[in-house]
Tab-separated table of C-alpha atoms in Angstrom:
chain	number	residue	atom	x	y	z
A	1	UNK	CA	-25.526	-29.187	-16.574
A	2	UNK	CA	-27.707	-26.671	-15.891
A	3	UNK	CA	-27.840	-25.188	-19.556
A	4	UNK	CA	-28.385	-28.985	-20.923
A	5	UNK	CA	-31.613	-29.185	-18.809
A	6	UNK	CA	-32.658	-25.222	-19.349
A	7	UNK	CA	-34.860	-26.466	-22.713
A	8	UNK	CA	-36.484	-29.522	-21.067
A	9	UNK	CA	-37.287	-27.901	-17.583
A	10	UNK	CA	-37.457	-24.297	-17.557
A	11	UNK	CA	-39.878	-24.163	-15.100
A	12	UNK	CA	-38.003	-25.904	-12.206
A	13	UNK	CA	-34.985	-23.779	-12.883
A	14	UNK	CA	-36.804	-20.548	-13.056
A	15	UNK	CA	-38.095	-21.307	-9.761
A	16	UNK	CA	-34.788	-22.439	-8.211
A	17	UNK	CA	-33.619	-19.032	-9.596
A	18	UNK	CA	-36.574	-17.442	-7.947
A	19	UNK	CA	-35.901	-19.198	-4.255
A	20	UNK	CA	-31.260	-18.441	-5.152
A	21	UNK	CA	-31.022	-16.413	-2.276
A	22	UNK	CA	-32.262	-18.918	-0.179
A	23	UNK	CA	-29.362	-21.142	-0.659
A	24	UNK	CA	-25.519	-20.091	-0.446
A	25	UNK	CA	-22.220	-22.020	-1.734
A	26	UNK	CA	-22.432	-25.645	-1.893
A	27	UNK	CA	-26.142	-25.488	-0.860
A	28	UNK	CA	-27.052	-23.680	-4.214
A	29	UNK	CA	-25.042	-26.396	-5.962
A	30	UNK	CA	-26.410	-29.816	-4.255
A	31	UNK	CA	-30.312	-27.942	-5.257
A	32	UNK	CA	-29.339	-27.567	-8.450
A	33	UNK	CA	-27.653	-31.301	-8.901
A	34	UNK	CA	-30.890	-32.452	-7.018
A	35	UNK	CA	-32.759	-30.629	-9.336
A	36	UNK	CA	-30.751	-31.971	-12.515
A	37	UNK	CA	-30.915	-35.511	-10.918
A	38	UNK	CA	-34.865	-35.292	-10.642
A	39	UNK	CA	-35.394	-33.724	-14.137
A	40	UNK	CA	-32.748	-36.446	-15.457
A	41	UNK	CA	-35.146	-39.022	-13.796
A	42	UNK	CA	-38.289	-37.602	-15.347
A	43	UNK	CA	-36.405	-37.156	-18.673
A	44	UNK	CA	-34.930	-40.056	-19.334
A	45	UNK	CA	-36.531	-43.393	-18.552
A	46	UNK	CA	-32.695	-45.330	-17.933
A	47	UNK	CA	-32.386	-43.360	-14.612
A	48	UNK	CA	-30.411	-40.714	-13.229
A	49	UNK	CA	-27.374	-39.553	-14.644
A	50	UNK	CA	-24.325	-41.343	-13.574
A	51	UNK	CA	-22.263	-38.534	-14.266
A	52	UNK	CA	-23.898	-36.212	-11.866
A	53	UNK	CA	-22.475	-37.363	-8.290
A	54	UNK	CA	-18.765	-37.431	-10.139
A	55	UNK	CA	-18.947	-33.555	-11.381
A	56	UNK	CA	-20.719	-32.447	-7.516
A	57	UNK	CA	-17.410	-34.663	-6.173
A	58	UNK	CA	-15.503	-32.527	-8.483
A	59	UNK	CA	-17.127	-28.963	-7.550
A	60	UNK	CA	-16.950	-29.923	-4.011
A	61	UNK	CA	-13.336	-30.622	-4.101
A	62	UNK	CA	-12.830	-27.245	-6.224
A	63	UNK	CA	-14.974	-25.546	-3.767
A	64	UNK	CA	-12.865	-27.082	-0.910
A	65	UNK	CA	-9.369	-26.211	-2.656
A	66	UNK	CA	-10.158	-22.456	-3.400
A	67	UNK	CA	-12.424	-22.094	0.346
A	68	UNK	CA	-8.934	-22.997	1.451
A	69	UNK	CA	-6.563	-20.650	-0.947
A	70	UNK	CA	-9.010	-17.831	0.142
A	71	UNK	CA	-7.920	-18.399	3.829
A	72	UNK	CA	-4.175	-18.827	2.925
A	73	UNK	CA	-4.465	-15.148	0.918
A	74	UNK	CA	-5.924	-13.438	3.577
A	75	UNK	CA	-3.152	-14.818	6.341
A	76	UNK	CA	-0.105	-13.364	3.914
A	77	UNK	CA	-2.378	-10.269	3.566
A	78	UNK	CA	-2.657	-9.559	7.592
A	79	UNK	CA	1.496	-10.493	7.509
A	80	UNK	CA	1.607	-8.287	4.890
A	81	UNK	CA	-0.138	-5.491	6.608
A	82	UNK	CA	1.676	-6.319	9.607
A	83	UNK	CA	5.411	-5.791	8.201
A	84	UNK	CA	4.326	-2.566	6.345
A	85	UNK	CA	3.046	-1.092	9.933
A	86	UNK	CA	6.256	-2.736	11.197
A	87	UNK	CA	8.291	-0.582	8.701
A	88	UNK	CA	6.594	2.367	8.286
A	89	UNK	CA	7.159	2.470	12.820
A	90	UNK	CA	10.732	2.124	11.677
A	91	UNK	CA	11.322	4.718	9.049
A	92	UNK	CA	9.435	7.077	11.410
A	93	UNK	CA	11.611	6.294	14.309
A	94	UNK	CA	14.656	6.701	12.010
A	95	UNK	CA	13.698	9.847	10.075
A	96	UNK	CA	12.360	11.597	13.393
A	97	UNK	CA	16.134	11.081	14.939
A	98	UNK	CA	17.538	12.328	11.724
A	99	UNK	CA	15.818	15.011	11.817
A	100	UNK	CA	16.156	16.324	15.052
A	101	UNK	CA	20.429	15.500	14.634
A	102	UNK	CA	19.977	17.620	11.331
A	103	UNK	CA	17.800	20.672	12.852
A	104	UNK	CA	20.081	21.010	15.475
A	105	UNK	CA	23.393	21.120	13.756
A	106	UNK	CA	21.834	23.462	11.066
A	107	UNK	CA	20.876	25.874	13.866
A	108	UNK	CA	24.204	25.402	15.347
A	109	UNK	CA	25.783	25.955	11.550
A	110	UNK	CA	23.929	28.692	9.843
A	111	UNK	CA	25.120	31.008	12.324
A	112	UNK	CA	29.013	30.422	11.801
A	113	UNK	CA	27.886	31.689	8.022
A	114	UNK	CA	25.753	34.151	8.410
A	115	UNK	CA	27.038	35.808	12.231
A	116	UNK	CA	23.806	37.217	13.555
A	117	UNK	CA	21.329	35.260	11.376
A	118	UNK	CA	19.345	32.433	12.404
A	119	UNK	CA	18.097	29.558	10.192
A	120	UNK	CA	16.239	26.416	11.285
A	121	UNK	CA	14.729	23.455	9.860
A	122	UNK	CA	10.696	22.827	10.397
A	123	UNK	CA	8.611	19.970	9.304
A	124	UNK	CA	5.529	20.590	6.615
A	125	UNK	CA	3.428	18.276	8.823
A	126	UNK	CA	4.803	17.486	11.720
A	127	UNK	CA	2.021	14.794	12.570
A	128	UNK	CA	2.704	13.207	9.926
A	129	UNK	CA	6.334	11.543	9.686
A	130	UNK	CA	5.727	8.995	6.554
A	131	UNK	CA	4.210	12.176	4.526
A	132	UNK	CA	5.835	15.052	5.228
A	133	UNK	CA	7.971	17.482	4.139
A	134	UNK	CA	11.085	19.827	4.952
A	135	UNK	CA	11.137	23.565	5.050
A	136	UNK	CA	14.182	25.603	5.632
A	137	UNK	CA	13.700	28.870	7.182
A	138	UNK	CA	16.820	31.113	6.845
A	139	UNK	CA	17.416	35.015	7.985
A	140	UNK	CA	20.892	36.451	7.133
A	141	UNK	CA	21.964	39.040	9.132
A	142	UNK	CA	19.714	42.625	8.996
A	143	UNK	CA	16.640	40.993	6.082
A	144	UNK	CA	13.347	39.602	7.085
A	145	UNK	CA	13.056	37.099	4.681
A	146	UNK	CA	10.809	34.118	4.666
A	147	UNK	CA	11.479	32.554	1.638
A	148	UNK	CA	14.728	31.463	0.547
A	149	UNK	CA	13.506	32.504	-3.359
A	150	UNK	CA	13.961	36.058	-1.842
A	151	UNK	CA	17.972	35.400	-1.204
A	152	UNK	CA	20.636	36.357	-3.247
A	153	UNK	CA	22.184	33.722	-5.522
A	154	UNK	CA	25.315	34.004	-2.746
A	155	UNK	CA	22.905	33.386	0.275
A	156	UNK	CA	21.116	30.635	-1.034
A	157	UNK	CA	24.297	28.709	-2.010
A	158	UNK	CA	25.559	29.217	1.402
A	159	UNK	CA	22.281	28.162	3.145
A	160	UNK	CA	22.642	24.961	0.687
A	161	UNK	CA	26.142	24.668	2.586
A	162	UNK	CA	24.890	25.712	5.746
A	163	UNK	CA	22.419	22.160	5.502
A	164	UNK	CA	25.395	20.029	3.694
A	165	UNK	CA	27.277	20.209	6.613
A	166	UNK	CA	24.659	20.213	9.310
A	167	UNK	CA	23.858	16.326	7.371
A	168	UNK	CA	27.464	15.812	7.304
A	169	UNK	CA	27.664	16.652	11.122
A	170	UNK	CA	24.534	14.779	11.975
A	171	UNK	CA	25.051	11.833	10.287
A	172	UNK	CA	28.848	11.612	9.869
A	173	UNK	CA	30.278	9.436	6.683
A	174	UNK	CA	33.323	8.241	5.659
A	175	UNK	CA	32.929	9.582	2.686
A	176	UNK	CA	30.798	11.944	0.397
A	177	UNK	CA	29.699	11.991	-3.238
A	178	UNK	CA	28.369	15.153	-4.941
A	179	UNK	CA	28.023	15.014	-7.926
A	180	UNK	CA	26.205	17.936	-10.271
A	181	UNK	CA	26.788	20.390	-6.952
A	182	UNK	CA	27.096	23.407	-9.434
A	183	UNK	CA	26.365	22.869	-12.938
A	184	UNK	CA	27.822	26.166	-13.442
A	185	UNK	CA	31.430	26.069	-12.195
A	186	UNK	CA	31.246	22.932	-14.629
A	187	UNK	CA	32.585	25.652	-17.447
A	188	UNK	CA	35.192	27.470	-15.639
């Protein structure tokens, strides 16, 4: 509508352009049907345009339909928000217990394989349950070694056992699959 009148009455337009941020939503849109209604007047000498009450019923009702899907999106994203926070309280809860079961058993464990060692389990960032990681701290018997890349091929696979059955003791199972365990005994 606005485009049709844009050659007849530039000037009216550029000023209700000018004065835009005086008006907001439906406001900007009854000006400019006003506007298009008094230009239509001046324009044509068989009256307004009939037309013009119909499409602002029609924009109205648009404006009233997504004014109201706006609302409806921004409920299901709070719920949204509110069952991530929901789980992410969960999985912390849950991982936290698992972890302390696990730590203790593999402190309990990696002694009975290595007598006089000590291994534990610490968390990368312990503030931080949803993002952080596992490190596993092992000293066989007589090395000070803090990184299992410094074992033996022999110590590291039984530190890898050690922490199999400290999860197998924390968080007991009827049954096990492990699969790929040693890609190496594969050929024997």
């Amino acid at each position: 509508l606005a485009l049709r009148l844009a050659n007849k009455h530039k000037i009216l337009l550029v000023i209700l352009m000018i004065n835009r941020r005086f008006f907001s939503g439906l406001a900007l849109l009854s000006q400019l049907i006003g506007v298009a209604a008094y230009a239509q007047d001046e324009a044509d000498p068989n009256g307004p345009d009939p037309l013009a009450l119909e499409e602002f019923s029609a924009l109205e009702e648009r404006h009233a339909f997504l004014v109201e899907q706006l609302e409806d999106l921004k409920r299901t994203r709070r719920d949204l928000l509110d069952i991530v926070r929901e789980v992410d309280d969960r999985v912390q809860q849950v991982f936290a217990s698992a972890y302390e079961d696990t730590a203790r058993e593999f402190a309990a464990v990696f002694p009975r394989l290595f007598p006089g060692g000590e291994g534990r389990l610490v968390l990368t960032e312990p503030d931080d349950l949803l993002a952080t990681g596992i490190d596993v701290q092992a000293r066989p018997p007589g090395k000070k070694i803090k990184r299992l890349s410094l074992l033996s091929g022999g110590e590291r696979a039984l530190v890898a056992v050690a922490f199999l059955v400290a999860l197998f003791k924390a968080r007991p199972s009827p049954f096990y699959v492990l699969d790929e365990v040693e890609a190496a005994l594969d050929e024997v």
